[in-house]
XYZ file of C-alpha atoms in Angstrom:
687
model
C 2.707 160.827 162.514
C 2.870 158.479 159.789
C 4.178 154.978 160.842
C 7.594 154.102 158.243
C 7.769 150.827 159.296
C 10.751 150.329 156.383
C 12.900 153.716 157.357
C 12.625 152.752 160.859
C 13.989 149.314 160.596
C 16.467 150.496 158.620
C 17.834 152.954 161.521
C 17.604 150.444 163.776
C 20.193 148.156 162.065
C 22.305 151.304 161.264
C 21.746 152.079 165.294
C 22.662 148.055 165.656
C 25.718 148.709 163.698
C 25.175 145.677 161.970
C 27.673 144.303 159.090
C 27.668 145.575 155.056
C 26.366 142.447 154.049
C 23.287 141.505 157.039
C 22.172 146.144 155.954
C 22.202 145.254 152.046
C 20.355 141.843 152.475
C 17.890 143.799 154.660
C 17.066 146.356 152.187
C 16.511 143.707 149.587
C 13.595 141.912 152.202
C 12.264 144.816 152.390
C 11.683 145.809 148.982
C 10.432 142.647 148.320
C 8.370 141.560 151.348
C 7.097 145.536 152.131
C 6.787 145.711 155.910
C 2.951 146.569 156.652
C 3.230 145.411 160.725
C 4.882 144.874 163.316
C 4.456 140.995 162.749
C 6.448 141.688 159.479
C 9.302 143.449 161.821
C 9.088 140.392 163.685
C 9.625 137.779 160.411
C 12.401 140.376 159.280
C 14.593 139.929 162.664
C 13.760 136.237 163.173
C 15.679 135.676 159.378
C 18.237 137.966 159.911
C 18.549 135.547 163.523
C 18.590 138.686 165.788
C 16.959 138.120 169.550
C 14.715 140.361 170.616
C 11.601 140.351 173.166
C 8.308 142.591 173.441
C 7.297 144.423 176.269
C 4.676 146.758 177.101
C 6.051 150.343 177.723
C 7.615 150.999 180.637
C 10.770 152.816 182.521
C 11.940 149.364 183.515
C 13.073 148.728 180.633
C 16.386 150.011 181.005
C 17.384 147.837 183.758
C 17.171 144.953 180.764
C 20.174 144.936 179.011
C 20.027 145.816 175.109
C 21.383 147.460 171.877
C 18.394 149.368 170.974
C 14.695 149.344 170.716
C 11.361 149.868 168.699
C 9.021 151.601 170.754
C 5.774 151.582 168.678
C 1.928 152.908 169.180
C -0.764 153.571 167.695
C 0.702 157.004 166.067
C 4.299 156.645 165.584
C 7.575 154.053 165.275
C 11.078 155.149 166.193
C 14.244 153.727 167.612
C 15.180 154.211 170.776
C 16.580 152.805 173.602
C 16.638 153.040 177.664
C 18.712 154.062 180.108
C 18.564 154.035 183.392
C 17.239 157.887 183.984
C 17.122 158.805 180.109
C 15.113 157.805 176.928
C 16.882 158.074 173.891
C 15.555 158.510 170.493
C 17.969 157.744 167.331
C 18.001 160.753 164.971
C 20.473 161.118 162.440
C 23.168 158.651 162.894
C 23.142 159.277 166.499
C 21.585 158.294 169.828
C 20.217 161.773 171.443
C 18.057 162.422 174.743
C 14.371 163.203 175.038
C 11.406 163.507 176.746
C 9.876 160.002 178.009
C 6.944 158.791 175.735
C 3.380 159.211 177.147
C 2.182 155.730 178.641
C -0.282 154.632 176.612
C -2.068 151.229 176.583
C -1.053 150.443 173.015
C 2.377 151.019 173.983
C 4.986 148.064 172.945
C 8.829 148.249 172.728
C 10.674 145.529 170.733
C 14.139 145.290 172.801
C 16.999 143.952 170.285
C 19.413 141.696 172.500
C 22.037 140.970 170.192
C 23.721 140.832 166.897
C 22.393 138.623 164.446
C 23.671 135.072 164.945
C 26.728 132.822 163.134
C 24.821 129.832 164.227
C 22.494 128.343 166.458
C 24.291 127.475 169.697
C 24.619 123.544 169.937
C 22.266 123.742 173.368
C 19.593 125.490 171.182
C 16.897 124.289 173.522
C 18.915 124.708 176.299
C 19.516 128.333 175.816
C 15.978 128.767 174.929
C 14.569 127.437 178.132
C 17.495 129.528 180.272
C 15.638 132.783 178.717
C 12.913 131.837 181.827
C 15.955 131.796 184.474
C 14.692 134.912 185.606
C 11.390 133.202 186.742
C 12.769 130.764 189.061
C 13.157 132.137 192.292
C 9.689 133.588 191.962
C 8.332 130.072 191.140
C 10.935 129.004 194.270
C 9.826 131.682 196.559
C 6.027 130.772 195.946
C 7.460 127.368 196.754
C 8.875 128.009 199.859
C 5.731 130.136 201.096
C 3.156 127.034 200.375
C 5.612 124.579 201.355
C 5.907 126.628 205.099
C 2.103 127.174 204.985
C 2.037 123.131 204.724
C 4.510 122.542 207.196
C 2.496 124.656 209.810
C -0.551 122.467 209.421
C 0.452 119.807 210.577
C 1.548 121.438 213.980
C -1.573 122.458 214.330
C -3.080 119.128 214.035
C -0.569 118.524 216.888
C -2.242 121.329 219.388
C -5.365 120.001 218.489
C -4.983 116.591 219.647
C -2.479 117.464 222.459
C -3.748 121.012 223.796
C -7.225 121.041 223.027
C -8.126 117.776 223.638
C -6.159 116.630 226.018
C -6.234 119.711 227.995
C -9.813 120.305 227.659
C -9.716 123.508 226.265
C -12.641 123.619 223.892
C -12.807 127.587 224.035
C -9.719 127.617 222.136
C -10.471 125.148 219.313
C -12.827 128.153 217.252
C -9.539 130.665 217.117
C -6.913 127.503 215.844
C -9.658 126.298 213.376
C -10.066 130.050 211.897
C -6.198 130.254 211.826
C -5.830 126.298 210.384
C -8.327 127.762 207.551
C -6.295 131.035 206.812
C -3.382 128.856 206.253
C -4.601 126.632 204.197
C -6.425 128.805 202.002
C -2.869 130.838 201.563
C -1.083 127.485 200.820
C -3.872 126.299 198.000
C -4.018 130.382 196.841
C -0.160 130.217 196.266
C -0.433 126.826 194.789
C -2.621 127.997 192.030
C -0.560 130.775 191.248
C 2.390 128.485 191.052
C 0.446 125.782 189.026
C -0.493 128.733 186.755
C 3.029 129.719 185.998
C 4.111 126.759 185.510
C 1.324 125.959 182.958
C 2.128 129.315 180.669
C 5.659 128.751 181.302
C 5.512 125.130 180.048
C 3.050 126.161 176.857
C 5.333 129.284 175.731
C 8.794 127.147 175.772
C 6.568 124.088 173.871
C 4.887 126.937 171.428
C 8.562 128.785 170.549
C 10.086 125.679 170.064
C 7.436 123.907 167.641
C 7.088 127.183 165.674
C 10.684 127.117 165.267
C 11.270 123.538 164.491
C 8.353 123.700 162.193
C 9.777 127.154 160.555
C 13.046 125.256 160.211
C 11.146 122.080 158.361
C 9.245 124.315 155.801
C 12.824 125.804 155.174
C 14.472 122.256 154.980
C 15.320 121.118 151.509
C 12.572 120.317 149.060
C 14.326 116.347 148.792
C 14.434 115.578 152.147
C 11.167 116.473 153.465
C 9.703 114.549 150.206
C 11.973 111.112 151.459
C 10.186 111.472 154.579
C 6.928 110.275 155.633
C 4.054 112.449 156.985
C 4.340 110.602 160.551
C 8.124 111.567 160.774
C 6.844 115.357 160.224
C 5.000 115.252 162.524
C 7.142 113.646 165.177
C 9.044 116.738 165.173
C 5.996 118.674 166.739
C 4.933 116.103 169.176
C 8.641 116.058 170.125
C 8.860 119.634 170.661
C 5.248 119.446 172.792
C 6.975 116.595 174.903
C 8.611 119.676 176.680
C 4.776 120.807 178.016
C 4.678 117.961 180.301
C 8.107 118.432 182.256
C 6.208 121.529 184.002
C 2.847 121.326 184.433
C 0.090 119.364 186.165
C 1.310 117.076 189.383
C 5.488 116.964 187.745
C 5.806 120.125 187.964
C 4.604 120.636 191.421
C 7.328 117.801 192.432
C 9.898 119.387 190.823
C 9.294 122.944 193.024
C 8.474 120.773 196.166
C 11.371 118.604 196.294
C 14.122 121.007 197.283
C 11.613 121.867 200.391
C 11.697 118.378 201.631
C 14.534 119.262 203.748
C 11.998 121.296 205.783
C 9.768 118.235 206.759
C 13.120 115.983 207.376
C 14.073 119.093 209.784
C 10.403 118.986 211.737
C 10.109 115.231 211.470
C 13.197 115.277 213.579
C 11.843 117.792 215.591
C 8.594 116.201 216.846
C 10.487 112.059 216.008
C 14.209 112.430 216.711
C 15.803 109.345 215.061
C 12.392 108.586 213.439
C 13.314 110.478 210.519
C 15.814 107.705 209.737
C 12.406 106.459 207.887
C 11.562 108.968 205.579
C 14.804 109.432 204.777
C 15.341 105.219 203.932
C 12.539 106.045 201.483
C 13.737 108.681 199.508
C 16.860 106.395 198.549
C 15.049 103.455 197.961
C 12.971 105.655 195.646
C 16.233 106.695 194.308
C 17.165 102.712 193.473
C 14.167 102.088 192.623
C 13.933 104.553 189.767
C 17.716 103.882 188.453
C 17.149 100.525 188.144
C 13.804 100.829 186.778
C 14.758 102.848 184.505
C 17.543 100.469 182.508
C 15.714 97.790 182.146
C 13.263 100.403 180.810
C 15.466 102.000 178.176
C 15.987 98.406 176.580
C 12.528 97.657 176.545
C 11.696 101.113 174.979
C 13.959 100.218 172.281
C 12.349 97.112 171.251
C 8.926 98.653 171.423
C 10.055 101.255 168.774
C 11.512 99.499 166.847
C 8.369 96.642 166.684
C 6.087 99.239 166.283
C 8.096 101.289 163.299
C 8.361 97.550 161.599
C 4.185 97.160 162.373
C 3.956 100.689 160.402
C 6.164 100.552 157.823
C 3.841 97.345 156.862
C 0.855 99.807 156.518
C 2.365 102.342 154.970
C 3.699 99.369 152.287
C -0.222 98.392 152.624
C -1.341 101.710 151.562
C 0.921 102.149 149.172
C 0.758 98.946 147.293
C -2.530 97.229 148.086
C -3.257 96.679 144.358
C -0.153 95.045 143.624
C -0.660 92.928 146.957
C -4.059 92.038 145.512
C -3.630 91.636 141.866
C 0.139 89.184 142.443
C -2.221 87.101 145.130
C 0.460 88.442 147.746
C -2.446 89.007 150.401
C -1.592 85.780 152.548
C 2.258 86.262 152.926
C 1.943 89.632 153.803
C -0.812 89.086 156.297
C 1.773 86.370 157.853
C 4.295 89.288 158.529
C 1.978 91.523 159.769
C 0.369 89.213 162.063
C 4.204 88.287 163.101
C 4.835 91.977 163.353
C 1.595 92.521 165.118
C 2.417 90.038 168.006
C 5.914 90.791 168.560
C 4.770 94.678 168.811
C 2.100 93.658 171.158
C 4.356 91.538 173.523
C 7.281 94.242 173.719
C 4.025 96.921 174.135
C 2.703 94.794 177.172
C 6.091 94.328 178.811
C 6.598 97.681 178.638
C 3.969 98.877 180.375
C 3.861 96.029 182.782
C 7.258 97.113 183.773
C 5.521 100.571 184.425
C 2.738 99.141 185.775
C 5.204 96.918 188.601
C 7.109 99.576 189.595
C 4.120 102.168 189.879
C 2.559 99.575 193.055
C 6.110 99.061 193.998
C 6.459 103.177 194.555
C 2.672 103.310 196.396
C 3.744 100.398 198.320
C 6.848 102.747 199.681
C 5.009 105.151 200.476
C 2.654 103.461 202.478
C 5.245 101.462 204.622
C 6.542 104.520 205.306
C 3.551 105.393 207.314
C 3.281 101.969 208.713
C 6.680 102.459 209.554
C 6.300 105.331 211.438
C 2.985 104.011 212.991
C 4.677 101.303 214.550
C 8.074 103.113 215.444
C 6.028 106.344 217.161
C 3.533 103.844 219.155
C 6.946 102.924 220.754
C 8.193 106.172 220.974
C 5.006 107.361 223.019
C 5.099 104.499 225.233
C 8.372 105.492 226.376
C 7.143 109.197 226.265
C 9.311 110.453 224.003
C 6.427 111.497 221.608
C 2.524 112.959 222.180
C -0.283 111.274 219.598
C -0.613 114.331 218.936
C 3.281 114.479 217.432
C 2.654 110.975 216.108
C -0.151 112.383 214.072
C 1.748 115.519 212.868
C 4.614 113.099 211.558
C 2.559 110.717 210.002
C 1.274 113.997 207.985
C 4.638 114.889 207.534
C 6.137 112.176 206.039
C 3.681 112.349 202.967
C 4.983 115.537 202.184
C 8.568 113.807 202.166
C 7.117 110.302 199.840
C 4.620 112.570 197.868
C 7.118 113.822 195.897
C 9.486 111.701 195.793
C 7.030 109.109 194.337
C 6.046 111.485 191.616
C 9.726 111.774 190.303
C 10.203 108.354 190.520
C 7.144 107.218 189.135
C 7.737 109.910 186.559
C 11.730 109.235 185.887
C 10.724 107.475 182.353
C 9.554 110.944 181.174
C 13.012 112.876 182.237
C 14.793 110.211 179.499
C 12.183 111.212 176.924
C 12.865 115.088 177.471
C 16.558 114.182 177.348
C 16.619 112.231 174.034
C 13.960 114.999 172.866
C 16.194 117.813 173.718
C 19.276 116.005 172.207
C 16.723 115.609 168.802
C 15.628 118.608 168.654
C 19.223 120.234 168.898
C 20.594 118.202 165.676
C 17.446 118.885 164.158
C 18.451 122.618 164.123
C 21.723 122.402 163.800
C 21.252 120.842 160.468
C 22.030 123.152 157.209
C 18.237 124.973 155.673
C 17.725 127.390 153.678
C 19.201 131.135 153.507
C 20.938 129.381 157.683
C 22.695 132.636 158.439
C 23.323 133.686 154.584
C 23.083 136.941 153.907
C 24.451 136.717 150.141
C 21.816 138.354 147.854
C 22.283 139.723 144.496
C 19.962 142.084 142.960
C 17.561 140.607 141.467
C 16.206 142.700 138.174
C 12.936 143.613 136.870
C 13.925 142.781 132.725
C 13.342 139.516 131.923
C 16.763 136.686 132.815
C 19.438 134.967 131.038
C 19.761 131.527 132.642
C 22.249 129.139 131.809
C 22.831 125.261 132.760
C 26.021 123.946 132.954
C 26.481 119.648 133.649
C 23.575 119.623 136.025
C 22.695 116.034 137.557
C 20.175 115.579 139.613
C 19.615 112.447 141.639
C 16.246 111.867 144.141
C 16.911 110.596 147.486
C 16.101 106.457 147.758
C 16.672 106.516 144.089
C 19.561 104.961 141.939
C 18.548 106.614 138.423
C 19.157 109.911 138.500
C 16.234 112.854 138.125
C 18.670 114.592 135.495
C 22.037 114.019 134.140
C 24.332 116.143 132.567
C 22.410 118.835 131.389
C 23.609 121.862 130.018
C 21.618 124.885 128.213
C 20.868 127.911 127.622
C 17.655 130.333 127.837
C 17.803 133.853 126.537
C 15.858 136.893 127.971
C 12.587 136.793 126.693
C 12.184 133.601 125.226
C 9.606 131.084 125.252
C 10.895 127.453 126.183
C 8.754 124.419 125.925
C 9.824 121.412 127.821
C 8.552 117.920 125.976
C 9.084 114.383 126.810
C 7.958 111.554 127.995
C 6.458 111.348 131.441
C 8.932 110.710 134.276
C 11.434 112.715 131.861
C 12.834 115.379 134.742
C 10.168 118.258 133.343
C 8.638 118.847 136.984
C 12.237 118.309 138.290
C 14.273 120.589 135.730
C 11.173 123.489 136.307
C 12.073 122.868 140.338
C 15.542 123.369 139.959
C 15.071 126.308 138.176
C 12.525 127.636 140.757
C 15.448 127.100 143.412
C 12.827 124.523 144.982
C 15.595 121.970 145.083
C 19.450 121.802 144.337
C 21.432 120.045 141.797
C 24.134 117.567 143.430
C 26.587 118.489 140.350
C 26.153 121.143 137.928
C 25.623 125.398 138.091
C 22.544 127.351 137.377
C 23.241 130.952 136.400
C 20.324 133.626 136.321
C 21.741 136.477 134.843
C 25.181 135.686 134.836
C 25.095 134.308 139.086
C 25.101 131.334 140.555
C 21.610 130.233 141.708
C 22.817 129.948 145.570
C 24.261 133.501 145.195
C 20.618 134.860 145.425
C 18.403 134.359 148.797
C 15.937 131.345 148.515
C 12.842 133.065 149.384
C 13.527 136.200 147.641
C 14.347 134.584 144.452
C 10.990 132.456 144.316
C 9.005 135.894 145.385
C 10.456 137.345 142.259
C 9.616 134.825 139.899
C 6.077 133.482 138.945
C 5.935 129.391 139.207
C 2.777 127.148 138.227
C 2.763 123.915 139.896
C 0.862 121.162 137.625
C -0.558 120.017 141.262
C -1.665 122.926 143.259
C -2.602 122.573 146.640
C -5.462 124.510 148.209
C -4.324 126.407 151.656
C -6.428 127.611 154.762
C -6.712 130.804 152.865
C -9.570 133.265 151.652
C -9.892 133.692 147.732
C -8.347 137.253 148.015
C -5.324 135.731 149.679
C -4.684 132.995 147.484
C -4.979 134.995 144.509
C -3.426 137.989 145.508
C -0.078 135.622 146.403
C 0.769 137.822 149.067
C 0.678 141.552 146.947
C -1.415 144.067 147.095
C -3.737 144.429 144.740
C -6.455 145.984 143.956
C -10.033 143.797 144.394
C -11.345 144.865 140.953
C -8.358 143.667 140.040
C -9.173 140.282 141.128
C -12.406 140.026 140.441
C -11.324 140.549 136.661
C -8.424 137.963 136.609
C -11.113 135.206 137.980
C -14.137 136.635 135.326
C -11.274 136.813 132.521
C -10.247 132.835 133.165
C -13.985 131.788 133.224
C -14.725 132.081 136.484
C -17.496 134.717 137.144
C -20.436 132.060 137.506
C -18.564 130.198 139.874
C -17.599 133.288 141.936
C -20.872 134.630 142.211
C -22.142 131.312 143.975
C -19.256 132.167 146.681
C -20.896 133.401 149.895
C -18.566 136.254 151.063
C -16.792 136.942 147.940
C -12.651 137.537 147.987
C -13.330 136.967 151.759
C -14.412 133.245 151.368
C -12.309 130.624 153.068
C -11.306 127.979 150.159
C -11.709 125.430 152.790
C -15.407 126.353 153.099
C -15.909 127.012 149.857
C -14.041 124.640 147.914
C -13.533 121.527 149.957
C -14.396 119.780 152.413
C -10.723 117.977 153.758
C -7.852 120.565 154.544
C -5.115 117.922 152.430
C -7.618 117.664 149.511
C -4.898 118.662 146.318
C -6.879 121.745 144.748
C -8.229 120.279 141.364
C -11.223 120.715 138.818
C -12.455 123.642 137.744
C -12.022 125.459 140.770
C -8.008 124.622 140.622
C -7.996 126.087 136.384
C -9.993 129.201 137.862
C -7.918 130.157 140.612
C -4.301 128.919 139.685
C -5.184 131.152 136.257
C -6.310 133.827 137.451
C -3.585 133.983 139.954
C -0.817 133.369 136.514
C -2.828 136.207 134.128
C -3.143 138.790 137.018
C 0.590 139.160 137.601
C 3.337 140.412 135.881
C 7.122 138.762 136.771
C 10.314 138.677 134.875
C 10.636 134.711 134.697
C 7.340 132.343 134.639
C 8.013 128.489 135.254
C 4.853 126.765 134.251
C 4.353 123.218 134.677
C 1.777 122.105 132.547
C -0.210 124.864 132.600
C -2.891 123.845 130.370
C -5.734 121.407 131.508
C -8.619 121.903 128.510
C -8.907 123.269 125.373
C -10.563 126.679 126.972
C -7.586 126.875 128.743
C -4.809 126.092 126.130
C -7.127 129.166 123.921
C -6.422 131.682 126.916
C -2.880 130.038 127.355
C -2.096 131.109 123.965
C -3.848 134.712 124.401
C -1.654 135.111 127.348
C 1.677 133.740 125.935
C 1.347 136.153 122.809
C 0.925 139.363 125.819
C 3.548 138.603 127.488
C 6.211 137.360 124.796
C 9.573 139.209 124.740
C 8.369 140.803 128.221
C 8.926 137.821 130.260
C 11.725 134.712 130.403
C 8.645 131.970 129.872
C 9.449 128.334 130.247
C 6.558 125.690 130.331
C 6.151 122.146 130.031
C 3.631 120.522 127.721
C 2.676 117.518 125.852
C 0.437 119.606 123.339
C 1.988 120.257 119.858
C -0.383 123.169 119.505
C 1.745 124.924 122.057
C 4.985 123.323 121.395
C 5.209 125.124 118.265
C 5.148 128.251 119.955
C 7.554 128.428 121.480
C 11.152 129.910 120.462
C 12.870 126.875 122.006
C 12.020 123.434 122.531
C 13.896 121.506 125.480
C 13.582 117.277 124.424
C 13.884 115.141 127.760
C 14.026 111.063 128.177
C 14.821 109.329 131.267
C 16.390 112.827 132.197
C 18.712 113.040 129.511
C 18.712 116.113 127.315
C 18.036 115.026 123.975
C 17.317 117.984 122.299
C 17.857 122.087 123.000
C 17.110 124.680 120.438
C 14.285 125.948 117.745
C 11.825 123.731 116.731
C 12.945 122.547 113.529
C 10.843 123.306 110.195
C 7.971 120.185 110.006
C 9.030 118.760 113.274
C 6.108 119.884 115.619
C 4.598 116.229 115.093
C 7.840 114.199 115.540
C 8.420 115.976 118.799
C 4.883 115.388 119.946
C 5.325 112.137 119.817
C 8.321 111.826 121.229
C 6.808 113.700 124.752
C 4.044 111.373 124.283
C 5.596 107.923 124.696
């Protein structure tokens, strides 16, 4: 049976009984994006805000609450649900009983747990972590037995000292040693299992949070992202990664050993009576010291962060204004400012680290003092024949099981504060508005060329007093070729980005086919049009993926497009043809902007290969051969698509049906090119 992902996903939404808006939006999404594999289904479910989990096929899934499910194997995909003793498939608008499918290794089930969300939970991080709560009893059970085996080992040691050595029972030593070795191996095995489970859980939590944070950064406002330094975007991901350190490693083990400290306290009380007061006092001291340390550490952390940020700002200033600092003879003054900031940052960092080192030493000393106190008081109990020497040795071993987790947690108290702050930051980030967030409104986009209307558009970039565009009103008729020109920084690129839905104006309305641009889904809208950036960036893609623009296109057409733009000789040098990775064949550094010959070949091939109802082209011509090719392409597409391009070239401007002249973000002229005015407009464009 052939898989039909599109129809089955539609059936899934019908089985879930989603509202009309979600259903209509899903059809538009599927028509625009296609569903060719399971990952495409996951992308749609995440866009709709539908909670799902993926499982291997099993009848035991009936015990997991779900609205519906997708059963997928190598041959078919079907909408279904798992009941206690029944498998039901969704057919003709209702669930009907069927025989259980055969269990194949490749079979998987996608369980749908709830309707599309209307907003993120206030504690989004907590909601994500709570999904792993079913594993908590298992982890506690493993920790219980690991600590139980650890509890028995000191008693075995006591029996060796008191019974074997004291009673001259050498013949029993081998059996006791074998039993102790088995207990130790079991304890070690359980701790390894627990460590692997905690590492798996922490890595999965960190991965899910970081992926979601990155996805929201990807969909957040372009203006907001541009105003943030790259370090701010990186800090969001590192903040998400900080959750990993909470559960894995020694700290994770200490967290799950802490509840069972009570077992060791009871054992100490059983062996030494009132001697149990020593570890109890130690625990109280650890808590008090950690609380006191955390108060001081919070103040020093704030000072360290402020001074470090100041130093980083100066380095960023140097990177962006080095030429001015040198030419204006400002080096001496800038260096003085940096030295002052650097010394302050170093001092704050020193005091912060010294404080941590001091309390680490105190915690270590407290652990030693607890052991010494047990030894001193235990000797007195031995002299009074209340405790045996073996009991004292066992008590010393037991007290380390009490002070060990307490010392680790006290030493890591700052990390809990960091995790709390990270959780707050991520929750705030998740509740910020991004593109298409819980919005399923989308008008159908026509296949023919559109009309575009702008009414009193004003766009202001962050941290800039003067608007990039101010009071802009114009109309572009269907099928028109429109040239945007004007001096440098006059707002040409800003206008094209507005029309592409990459930016949103602070005032005014943009209409495409008489509908407000905000009524289209941004991602579907941008897939409907063709946008050419003046400085396209290189991504980690193959040549085929870059040129095909996420569409199924025959390889022959891609190669012909590359040949058409003069890239045949370059294409022959590629080691793997269309499968060549761009980062291997074009540049070394993935952050390098695509430029020069490769940029012209790949970007123009993409432009001329695809047909869109609307083209938005930012300075598409780089040289004279490109100009001739662009003229030829323009004559072919004229009347079949609405084409808006920016240029300073008078030869291209005169080919337009309408010319838009901008100056300082203000509309100077919009209309057909008057006779004998090409030279005048070209002069304005170059000012």
